[in-house]
Short mmCIF file of C-alpha atoms and ligand atoms in Angstrom, two decimals:
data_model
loop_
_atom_site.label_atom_id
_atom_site.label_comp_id
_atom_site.label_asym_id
_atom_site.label_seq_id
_atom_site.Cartn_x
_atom_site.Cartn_y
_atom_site.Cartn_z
CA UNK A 1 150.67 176.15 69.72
CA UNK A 2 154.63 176.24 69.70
CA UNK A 3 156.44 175.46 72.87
CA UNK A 4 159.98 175.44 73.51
CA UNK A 5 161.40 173.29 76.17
CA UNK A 6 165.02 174.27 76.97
CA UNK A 7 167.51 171.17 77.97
CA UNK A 8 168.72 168.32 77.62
CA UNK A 9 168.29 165.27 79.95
CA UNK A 10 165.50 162.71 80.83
CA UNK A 11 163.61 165.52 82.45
CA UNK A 12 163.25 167.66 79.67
CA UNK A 13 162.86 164.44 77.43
CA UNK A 14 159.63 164.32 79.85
CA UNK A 15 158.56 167.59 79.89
CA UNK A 16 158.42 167.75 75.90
CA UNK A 17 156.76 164.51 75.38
CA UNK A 18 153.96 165.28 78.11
CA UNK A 19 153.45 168.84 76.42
CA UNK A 20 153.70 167.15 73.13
CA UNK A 21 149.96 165.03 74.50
CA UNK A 22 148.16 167.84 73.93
CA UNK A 23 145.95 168.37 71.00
CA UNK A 24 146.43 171.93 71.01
CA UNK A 25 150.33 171.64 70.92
CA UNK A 26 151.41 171.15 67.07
CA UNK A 27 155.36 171.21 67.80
CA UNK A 28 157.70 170.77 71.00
CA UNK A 29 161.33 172.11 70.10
CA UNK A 30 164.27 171.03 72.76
CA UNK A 31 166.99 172.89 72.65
CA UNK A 32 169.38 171.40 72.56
CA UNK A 33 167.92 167.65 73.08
CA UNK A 34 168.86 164.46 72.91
CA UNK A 35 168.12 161.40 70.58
CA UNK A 36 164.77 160.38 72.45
CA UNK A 37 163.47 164.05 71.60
CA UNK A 38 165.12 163.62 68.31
CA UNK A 39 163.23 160.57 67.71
CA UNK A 40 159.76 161.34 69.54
CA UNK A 41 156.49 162.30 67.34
CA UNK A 42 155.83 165.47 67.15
CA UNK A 43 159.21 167.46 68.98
CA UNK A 44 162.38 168.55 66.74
CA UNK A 45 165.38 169.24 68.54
CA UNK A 46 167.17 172.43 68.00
CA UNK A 47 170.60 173.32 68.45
CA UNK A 48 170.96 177.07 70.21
CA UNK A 49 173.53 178.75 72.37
CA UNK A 50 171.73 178.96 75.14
CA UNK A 51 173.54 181.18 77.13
CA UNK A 52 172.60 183.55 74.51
CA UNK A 53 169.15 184.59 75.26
CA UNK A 54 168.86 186.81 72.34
CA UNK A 55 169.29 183.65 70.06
CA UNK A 56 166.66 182.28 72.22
CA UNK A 57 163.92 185.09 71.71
CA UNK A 58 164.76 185.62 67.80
CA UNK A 59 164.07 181.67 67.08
CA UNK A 60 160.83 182.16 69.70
CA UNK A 61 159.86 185.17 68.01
CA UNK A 62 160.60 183.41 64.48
CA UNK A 63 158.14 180.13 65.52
CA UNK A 64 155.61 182.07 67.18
CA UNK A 65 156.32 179.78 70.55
CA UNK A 66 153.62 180.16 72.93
CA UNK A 67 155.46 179.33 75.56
CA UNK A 68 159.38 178.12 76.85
CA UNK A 69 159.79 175.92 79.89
CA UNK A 70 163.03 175.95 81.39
CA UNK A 71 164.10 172.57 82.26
CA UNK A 72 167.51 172.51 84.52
CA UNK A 73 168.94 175.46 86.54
CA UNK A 74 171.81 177.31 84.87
CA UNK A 75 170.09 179.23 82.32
CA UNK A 76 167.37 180.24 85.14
CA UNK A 77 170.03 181.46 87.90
CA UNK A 78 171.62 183.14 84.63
CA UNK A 79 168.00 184.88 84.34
CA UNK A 80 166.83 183.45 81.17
CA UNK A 81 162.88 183.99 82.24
CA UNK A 82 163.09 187.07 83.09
CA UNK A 83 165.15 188.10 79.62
CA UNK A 84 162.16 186.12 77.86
CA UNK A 85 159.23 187.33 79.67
CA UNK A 86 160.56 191.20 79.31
CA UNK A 87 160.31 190.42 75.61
CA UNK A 88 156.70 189.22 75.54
CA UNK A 89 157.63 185.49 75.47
CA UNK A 90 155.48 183.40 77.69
CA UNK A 91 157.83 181.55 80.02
CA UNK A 92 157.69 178.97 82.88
CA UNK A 93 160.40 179.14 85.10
CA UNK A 94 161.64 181.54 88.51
CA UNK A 95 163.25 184.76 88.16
CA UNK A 96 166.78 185.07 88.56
CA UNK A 97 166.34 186.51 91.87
CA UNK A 98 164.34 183.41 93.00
CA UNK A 99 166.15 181.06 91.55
CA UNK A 100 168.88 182.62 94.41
CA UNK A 101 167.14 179.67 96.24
CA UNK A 102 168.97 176.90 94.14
CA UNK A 103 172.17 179.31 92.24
CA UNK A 104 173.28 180.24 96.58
CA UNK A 105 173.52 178.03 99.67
CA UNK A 106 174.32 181.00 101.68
CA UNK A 107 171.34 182.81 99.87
CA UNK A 108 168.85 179.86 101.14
CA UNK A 109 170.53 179.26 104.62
CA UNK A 110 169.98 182.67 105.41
CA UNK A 111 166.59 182.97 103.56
CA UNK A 112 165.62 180.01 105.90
CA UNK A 113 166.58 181.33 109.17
CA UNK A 114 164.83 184.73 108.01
CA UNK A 115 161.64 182.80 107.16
CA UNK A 116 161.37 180.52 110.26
CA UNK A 117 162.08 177.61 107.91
CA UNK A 118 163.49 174.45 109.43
CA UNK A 119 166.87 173.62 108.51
CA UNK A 120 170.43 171.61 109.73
CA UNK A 121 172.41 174.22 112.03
CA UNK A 122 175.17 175.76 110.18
CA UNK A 123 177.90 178.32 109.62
CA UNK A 124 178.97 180.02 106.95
CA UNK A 125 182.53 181.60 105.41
CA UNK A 126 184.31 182.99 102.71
CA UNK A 127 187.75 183.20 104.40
CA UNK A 128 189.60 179.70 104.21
CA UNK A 129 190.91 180.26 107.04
CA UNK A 130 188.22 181.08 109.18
CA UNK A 131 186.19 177.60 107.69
CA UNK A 132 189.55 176.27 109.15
CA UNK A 133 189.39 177.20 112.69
CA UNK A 134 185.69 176.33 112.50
CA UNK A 135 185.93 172.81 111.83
CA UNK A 136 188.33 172.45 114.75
CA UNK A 137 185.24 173.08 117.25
CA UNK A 138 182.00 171.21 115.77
CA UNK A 139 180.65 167.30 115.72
CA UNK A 140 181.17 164.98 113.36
CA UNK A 141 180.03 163.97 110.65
CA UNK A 142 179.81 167.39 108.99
CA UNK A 143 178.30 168.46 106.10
CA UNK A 144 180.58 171.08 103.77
CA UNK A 145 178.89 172.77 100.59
CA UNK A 146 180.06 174.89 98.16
CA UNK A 147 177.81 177.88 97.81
CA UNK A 148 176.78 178.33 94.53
CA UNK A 149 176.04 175.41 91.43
CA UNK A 150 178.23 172.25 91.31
CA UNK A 151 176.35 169.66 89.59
CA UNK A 152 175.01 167.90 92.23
CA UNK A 153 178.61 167.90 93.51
CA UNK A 154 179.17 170.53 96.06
CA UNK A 155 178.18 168.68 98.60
CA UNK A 156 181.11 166.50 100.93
CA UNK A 157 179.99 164.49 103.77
CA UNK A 158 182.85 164.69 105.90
CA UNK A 159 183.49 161.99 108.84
CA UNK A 160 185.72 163.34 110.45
CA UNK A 161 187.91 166.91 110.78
CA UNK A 162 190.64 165.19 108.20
CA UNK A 163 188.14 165.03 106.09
CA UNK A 164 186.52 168.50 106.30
CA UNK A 165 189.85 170.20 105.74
CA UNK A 166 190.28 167.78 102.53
CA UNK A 167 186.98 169.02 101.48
CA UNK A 168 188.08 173.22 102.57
CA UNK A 169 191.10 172.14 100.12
CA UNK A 170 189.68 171.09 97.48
CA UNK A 171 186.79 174.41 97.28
CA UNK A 172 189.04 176.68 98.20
CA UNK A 173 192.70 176.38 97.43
CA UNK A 174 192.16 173.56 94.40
CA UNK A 175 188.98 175.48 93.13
CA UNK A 176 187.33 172.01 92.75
CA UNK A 177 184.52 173.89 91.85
CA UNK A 178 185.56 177.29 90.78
CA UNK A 179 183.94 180.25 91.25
CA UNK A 180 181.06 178.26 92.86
CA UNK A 181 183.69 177.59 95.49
CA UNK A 182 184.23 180.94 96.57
CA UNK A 183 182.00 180.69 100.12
CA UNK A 184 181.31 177.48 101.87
CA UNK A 185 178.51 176.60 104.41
CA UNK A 186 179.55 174.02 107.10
CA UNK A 187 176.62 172.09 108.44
CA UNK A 188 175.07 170.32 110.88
CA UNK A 189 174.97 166.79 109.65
CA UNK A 190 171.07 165.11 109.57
CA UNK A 191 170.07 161.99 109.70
CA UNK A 192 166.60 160.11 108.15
CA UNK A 193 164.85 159.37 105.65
CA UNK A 194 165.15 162.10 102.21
CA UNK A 195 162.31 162.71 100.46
CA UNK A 196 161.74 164.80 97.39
CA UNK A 197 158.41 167.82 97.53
CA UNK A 198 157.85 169.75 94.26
CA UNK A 199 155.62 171.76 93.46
CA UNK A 200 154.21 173.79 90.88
CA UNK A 201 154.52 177.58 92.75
CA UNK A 202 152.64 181.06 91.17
CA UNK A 203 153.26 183.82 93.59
CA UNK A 204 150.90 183.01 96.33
CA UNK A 205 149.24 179.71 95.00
CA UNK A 206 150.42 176.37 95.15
CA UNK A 207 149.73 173.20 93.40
CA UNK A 208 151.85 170.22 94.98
CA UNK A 209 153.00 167.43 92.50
CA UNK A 210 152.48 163.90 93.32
CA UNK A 211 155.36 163.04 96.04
CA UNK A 212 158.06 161.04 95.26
CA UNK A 213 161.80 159.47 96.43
CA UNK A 214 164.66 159.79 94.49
CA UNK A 215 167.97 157.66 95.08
CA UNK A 216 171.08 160.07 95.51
CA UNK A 217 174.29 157.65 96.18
CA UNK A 218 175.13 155.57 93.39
CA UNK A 219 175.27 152.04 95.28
CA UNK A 220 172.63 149.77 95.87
CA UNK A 221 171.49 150.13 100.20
CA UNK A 222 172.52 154.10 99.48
CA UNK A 223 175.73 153.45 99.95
CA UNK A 224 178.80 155.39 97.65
CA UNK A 225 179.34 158.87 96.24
CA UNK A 226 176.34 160.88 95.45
CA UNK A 227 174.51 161.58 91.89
CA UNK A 228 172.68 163.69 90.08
CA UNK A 229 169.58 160.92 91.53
CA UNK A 230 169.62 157.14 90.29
CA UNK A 231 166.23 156.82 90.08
CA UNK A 232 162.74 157.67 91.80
CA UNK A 233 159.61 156.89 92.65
CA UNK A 234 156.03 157.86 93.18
CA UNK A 235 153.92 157.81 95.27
CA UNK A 236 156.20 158.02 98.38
CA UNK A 237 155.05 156.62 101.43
CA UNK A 238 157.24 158.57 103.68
CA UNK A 239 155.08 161.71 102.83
CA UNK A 240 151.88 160.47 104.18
CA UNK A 241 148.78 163.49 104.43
CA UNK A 242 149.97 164.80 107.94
CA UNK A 243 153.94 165.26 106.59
CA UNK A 244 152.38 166.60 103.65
CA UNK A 245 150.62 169.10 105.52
CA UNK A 246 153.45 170.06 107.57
CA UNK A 247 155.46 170.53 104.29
CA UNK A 248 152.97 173.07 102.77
CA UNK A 249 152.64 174.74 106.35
CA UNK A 250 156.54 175.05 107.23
CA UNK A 251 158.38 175.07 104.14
CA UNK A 252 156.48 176.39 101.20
CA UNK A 253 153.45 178.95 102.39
CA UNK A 254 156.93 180.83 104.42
CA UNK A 255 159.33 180.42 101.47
CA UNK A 256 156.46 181.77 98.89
CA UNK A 257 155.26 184.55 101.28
CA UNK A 258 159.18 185.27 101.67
CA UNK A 259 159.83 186.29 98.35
CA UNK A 260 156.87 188.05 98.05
CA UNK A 261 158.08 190.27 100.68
CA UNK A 262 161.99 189.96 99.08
CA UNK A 263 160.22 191.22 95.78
CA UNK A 264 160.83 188.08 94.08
CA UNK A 265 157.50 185.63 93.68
CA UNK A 266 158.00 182.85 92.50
CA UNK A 267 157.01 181.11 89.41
CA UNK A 268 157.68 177.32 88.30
CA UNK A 269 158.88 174.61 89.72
CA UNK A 270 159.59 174.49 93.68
CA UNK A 271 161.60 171.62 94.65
CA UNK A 272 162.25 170.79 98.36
CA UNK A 273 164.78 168.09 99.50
CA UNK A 274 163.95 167.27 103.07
CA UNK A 275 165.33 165.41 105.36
CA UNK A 276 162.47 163.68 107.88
CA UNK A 277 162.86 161.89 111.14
CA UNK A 278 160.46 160.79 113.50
CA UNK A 279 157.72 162.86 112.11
CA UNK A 280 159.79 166.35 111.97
CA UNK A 281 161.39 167.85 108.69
CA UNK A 282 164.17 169.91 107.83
CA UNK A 283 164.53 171.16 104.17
CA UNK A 284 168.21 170.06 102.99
CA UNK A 285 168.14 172.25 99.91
CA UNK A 286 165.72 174.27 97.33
CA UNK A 287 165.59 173.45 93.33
CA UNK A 288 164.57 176.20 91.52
CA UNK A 289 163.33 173.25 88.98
CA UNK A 290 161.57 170.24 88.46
CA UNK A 291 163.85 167.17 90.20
CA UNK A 292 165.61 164.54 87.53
CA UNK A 293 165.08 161.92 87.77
CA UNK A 294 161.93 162.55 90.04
CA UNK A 295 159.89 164.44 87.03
CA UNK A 296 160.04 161.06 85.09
CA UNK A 297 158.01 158.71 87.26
CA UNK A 298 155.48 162.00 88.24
CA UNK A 299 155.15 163.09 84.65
CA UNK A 300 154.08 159.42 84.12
CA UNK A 301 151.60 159.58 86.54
CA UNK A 302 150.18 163.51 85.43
CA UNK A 303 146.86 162.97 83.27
CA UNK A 304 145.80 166.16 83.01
CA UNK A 305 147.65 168.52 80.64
CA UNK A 306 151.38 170.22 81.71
CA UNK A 307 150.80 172.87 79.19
CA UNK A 308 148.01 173.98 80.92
CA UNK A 309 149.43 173.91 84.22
CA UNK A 310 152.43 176.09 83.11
CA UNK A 311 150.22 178.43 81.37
CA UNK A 312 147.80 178.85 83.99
CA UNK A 313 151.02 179.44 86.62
CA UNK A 314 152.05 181.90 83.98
CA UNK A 315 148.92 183.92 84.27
CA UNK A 316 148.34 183.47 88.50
CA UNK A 317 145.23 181.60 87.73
CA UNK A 318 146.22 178.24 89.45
CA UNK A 319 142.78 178.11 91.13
CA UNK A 320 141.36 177.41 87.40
CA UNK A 321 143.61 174.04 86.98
CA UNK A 322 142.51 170.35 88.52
CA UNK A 323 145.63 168.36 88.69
CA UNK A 324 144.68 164.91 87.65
CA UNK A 325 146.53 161.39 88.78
CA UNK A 326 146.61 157.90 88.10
CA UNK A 327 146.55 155.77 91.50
CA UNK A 328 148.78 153.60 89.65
CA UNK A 329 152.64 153.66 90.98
CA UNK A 330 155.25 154.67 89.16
CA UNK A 331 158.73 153.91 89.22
CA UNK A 332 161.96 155.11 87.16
CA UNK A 333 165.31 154.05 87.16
CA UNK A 334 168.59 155.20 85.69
CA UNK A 335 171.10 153.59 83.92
CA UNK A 336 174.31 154.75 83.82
CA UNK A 337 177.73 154.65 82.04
CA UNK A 338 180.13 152.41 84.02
CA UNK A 339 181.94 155.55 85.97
CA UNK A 340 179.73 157.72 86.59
CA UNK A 341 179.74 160.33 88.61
CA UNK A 342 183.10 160.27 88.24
CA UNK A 343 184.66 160.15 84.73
CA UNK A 344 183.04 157.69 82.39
CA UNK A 345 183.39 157.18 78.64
CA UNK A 346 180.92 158.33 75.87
CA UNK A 347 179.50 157.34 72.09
CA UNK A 348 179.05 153.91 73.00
CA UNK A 349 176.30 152.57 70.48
CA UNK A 350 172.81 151.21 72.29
CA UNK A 351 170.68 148.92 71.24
CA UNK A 352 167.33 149.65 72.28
CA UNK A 353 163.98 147.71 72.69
CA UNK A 354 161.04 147.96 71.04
CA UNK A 355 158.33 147.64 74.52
CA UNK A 356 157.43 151.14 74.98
CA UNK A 357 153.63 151.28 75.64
CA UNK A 358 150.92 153.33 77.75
CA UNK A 359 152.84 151.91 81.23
CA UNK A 360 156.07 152.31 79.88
CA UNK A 361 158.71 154.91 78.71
CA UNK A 362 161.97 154.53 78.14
CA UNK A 363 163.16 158.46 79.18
CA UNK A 364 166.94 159.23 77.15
CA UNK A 365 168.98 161.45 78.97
CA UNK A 366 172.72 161.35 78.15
CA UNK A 367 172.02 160.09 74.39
CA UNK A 368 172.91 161.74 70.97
CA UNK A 369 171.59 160.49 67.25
CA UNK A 370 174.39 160.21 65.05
CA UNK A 371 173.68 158.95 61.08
CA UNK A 372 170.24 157.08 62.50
CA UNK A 373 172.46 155.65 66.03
CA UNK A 374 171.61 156.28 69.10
CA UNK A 375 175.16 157.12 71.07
CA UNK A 376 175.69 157.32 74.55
CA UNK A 377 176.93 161.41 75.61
CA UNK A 378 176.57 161.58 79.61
CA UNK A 379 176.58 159.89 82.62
CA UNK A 380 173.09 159.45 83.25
CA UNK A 381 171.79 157.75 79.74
CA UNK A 382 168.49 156.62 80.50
CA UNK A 383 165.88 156.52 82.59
CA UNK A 384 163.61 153.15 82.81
CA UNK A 385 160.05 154.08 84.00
CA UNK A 386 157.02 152.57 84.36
CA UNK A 387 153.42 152.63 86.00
CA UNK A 388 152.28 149.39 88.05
CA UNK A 389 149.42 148.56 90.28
CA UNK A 390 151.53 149.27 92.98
CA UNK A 391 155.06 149.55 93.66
CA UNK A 392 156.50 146.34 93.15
CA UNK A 393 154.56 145.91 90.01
CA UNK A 394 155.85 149.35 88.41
CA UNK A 395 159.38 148.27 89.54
CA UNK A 396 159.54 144.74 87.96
CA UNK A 397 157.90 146.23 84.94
CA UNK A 398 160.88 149.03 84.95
CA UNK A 399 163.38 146.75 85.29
CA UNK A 400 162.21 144.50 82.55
CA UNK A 401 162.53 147.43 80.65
CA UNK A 402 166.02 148.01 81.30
CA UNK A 403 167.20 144.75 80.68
CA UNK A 404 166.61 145.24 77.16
CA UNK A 405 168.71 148.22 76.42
CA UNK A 406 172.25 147.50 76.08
CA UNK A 407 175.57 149.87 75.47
CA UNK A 408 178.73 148.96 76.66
CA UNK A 409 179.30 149.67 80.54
CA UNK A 410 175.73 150.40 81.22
CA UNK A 411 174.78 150.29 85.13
CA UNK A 412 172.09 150.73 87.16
CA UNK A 413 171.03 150.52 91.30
CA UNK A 414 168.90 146.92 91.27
CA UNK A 415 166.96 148.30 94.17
CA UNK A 416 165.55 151.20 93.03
CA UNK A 417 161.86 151.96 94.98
CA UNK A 418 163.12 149.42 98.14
CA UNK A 419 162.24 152.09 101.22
CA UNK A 420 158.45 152.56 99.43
CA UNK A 421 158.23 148.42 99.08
CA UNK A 422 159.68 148.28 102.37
P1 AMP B 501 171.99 169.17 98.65
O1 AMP B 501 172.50 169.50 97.29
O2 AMP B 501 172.25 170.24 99.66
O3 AMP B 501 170.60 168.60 98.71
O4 AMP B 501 172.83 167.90 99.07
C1 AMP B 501 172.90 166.74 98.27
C2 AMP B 501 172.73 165.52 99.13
O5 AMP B 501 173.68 165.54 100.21
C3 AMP B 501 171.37 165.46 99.83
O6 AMP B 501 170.41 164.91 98.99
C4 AMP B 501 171.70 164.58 101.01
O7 AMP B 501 171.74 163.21 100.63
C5 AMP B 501 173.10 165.00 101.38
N1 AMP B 501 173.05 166.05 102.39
C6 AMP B 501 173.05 167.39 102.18
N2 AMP B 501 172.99 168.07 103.34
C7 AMP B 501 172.96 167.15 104.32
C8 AMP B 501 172.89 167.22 105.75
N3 AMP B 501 172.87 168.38 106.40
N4 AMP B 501 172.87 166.06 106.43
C9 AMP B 501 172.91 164.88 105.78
N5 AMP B 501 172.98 164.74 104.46
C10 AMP B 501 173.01 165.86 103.71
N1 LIG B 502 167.15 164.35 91.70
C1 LIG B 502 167.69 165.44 92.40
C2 LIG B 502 167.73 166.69 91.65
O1 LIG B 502 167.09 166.85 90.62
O2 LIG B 502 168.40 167.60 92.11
#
């Protein structure tokens, strides 16, 4: 078989090389790639619009793909699977109806209040000045997000009420984030410990993924702005069986039964960011996707096969499938180009290592191949993972890893994994 795996960071790096495992998979295009899928056995990367999903189904109708997994969440709020699956192309990935959950904020606040779903208190507005008389009468901190995609960037923590009108500015009278700017939801600000819940999701059936923690702000101690995720790890401790349990109970049986009754199951990846404090959990946010850089360190750990998985969530047959883990740890961290998530600089040449093994995988992200270089092209370049015997083992062995690759103004978070070792 033929797949097609559309994006271009460490997670879809992942998710091709994992499909690529299986004996029954001859090819793994990602479009458009990056130079570790340029450079990894058996995938080809292929350059597509994708925002053109007719290109997409003439080149899957062309290699006879067998199926497309849909890595990151644009093309799926743009409604990529369902354009694919209407033309007979097997495809992993929500509708763009459910992927509302992720492409709206106002979408999943009220979804969540509908479905008895816990979640932070909060308003929300489309009139600037309404958000303005708001924030005169609430407690501080307070959380402002833009309603629909940002990047990971939407969100502003704001301390105080100078601050929350800075943040009204910037959405709504500076467009900071243009049309994604055009409502707001002001909430209640939480405090814990985050953890990261994903799940593979087929209408009514459920198959949880190994847990795991990502790092959001980009300093070591979480301190500093917040990221696409710095790096992850998993198993995470903070999910023990009885949070687990709760997770399935409160957040995803109501938020799969709830599309079923919006006309809208879900299929794919289910991602919930929760907040959880003293035993209790609030969801912060839906993905309509697999997390990056979570899906490095769990595709790690995955032994049995992600084609099958995707296939067998294709065809509501989940029952069929035994997920299958290593109890090793696993542990992933990012490294960065000096800047980021603010404005960095690209096509800086790396020198890479040659220490990839079973245990270890060097996951590109932000990279390009240029006349047999590997250039840096993003923020996020890399992302260092490896298993251990437990966590401290899988982090020394990451970061031993990343001390080898070198480009100029590479960063990373030393303490990636600390609240699990903890
Ligand atoms: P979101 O995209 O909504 O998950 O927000 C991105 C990050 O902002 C989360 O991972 C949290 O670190 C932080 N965040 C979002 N909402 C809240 C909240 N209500 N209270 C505290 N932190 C939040
Ligand atoms: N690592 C967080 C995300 O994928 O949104």
């Amino acid at each position: 078989m033929q797949i097609l795996v559309i994006g271009s960071g460490g997670r879809e790096h992942a998710l091709a090389w994992k499909s690529a495992q299986d004996n029954s998979v001859s090819k793994v295009y990602v479009c458009p790639g990056n130079a570790g899928t340029a450079l990894e056995d058996k995938l080809e990367n292929i350059s597509l619009d994708i925002n053109n999903f007719e290109i997409i189904e003439n080149f899957c109708k062309q290699e006879n793909i067998g199926l497309v997994i849909i890595g990151p969440e644009q093309p799926l709020v743009m409604g990529m699977t369902d354009y694919l699956q209407s033309k007979g192309i097997q495809t992993f990935g929500p509708s763009q109806a459910a992927a509302q959950l992720e492409g709206s904020k106002t979408f999943s606040k009220d979804f969540f209040i509908k479905y008895g779903i816990p979640t932070a208190d909060y308003a929300a507005f489309d009139s600037y000045d309404e958000s303005l008389r708001y924030i005169e009468s609430i407690a501080y901190p307070t959380v402002v997000k833009a309603d629909g995609l940002a990047a990971g960037k939407g969100v502003l923590i704001c301390e105080n009420k100078n601050q929350a009108k800075a943040a009204l500015d910037s959405i709504f009278k500076d467009q900071a984030f243009g049309e994604a700017g055009s409502s707001v939801v002001i909430e209640e600000f939480l405090e814990g410990e985050e953890a990261s819940f994903i799940a593979v999701v087929s209408k009514d059936k459920i198959i949880p993924l190994a847990t795991s923690q990502d790092h959001k702000a980009v300093g070591e101690g979480d301190v500093g702005l917040n990221t696409g995720g710095m790096g992850a790890y998993s198993p995470a401790p903070i999910v023990d069986k009885r949070i687990h349990l709760k997770i399935i109970d409160e957040v995803m049986h109501p938020t799969m039964q709830g599309l079923i009754s919006e006309g809208s199951p879900y299929l794919g990846f289910l991602y919930a960011g929760l907040m959880i404090k003293d035993g209790e959990l609030k969801v912060l946010e839906f993905n309509c996707r697999f997390g990056d850089p979570e899906t490095q360190p769990i595709l790690l750990r995955l032994q049995s096969s992600l084609v099958d998985l995707c296939l067998a969530a294709i065809h509501n047959d989940l029952d069929s499938y035994e997920i299958k883990w290593t109890d090793k740890h696993s542990c992933g961290v990012v490294i960065a180009s000096k800047g980021y998530p603010e404005s960095y600089e690209s096509n800086k040449e790396v020198m890479l290592p040659n220490l990839e093994d079973a245990e270890t995988k060097l996951f590109h992200a932000g990279t390009k191949l240029i006349n047999e270089n590997v250039l840096t092209s993003g923020g996020r370049v890399f992302c260092a993972t490896a298993l251990g015997d437990n966590l401290k083992q899988a982090q020394s062995k990451a970061y031993n890893l990343v001390d080898k690759v070198s480009f100029d103004g590479a960063f990373c978070r030393r303490d990636i994994g600390f609240k699990g070792i903890k």
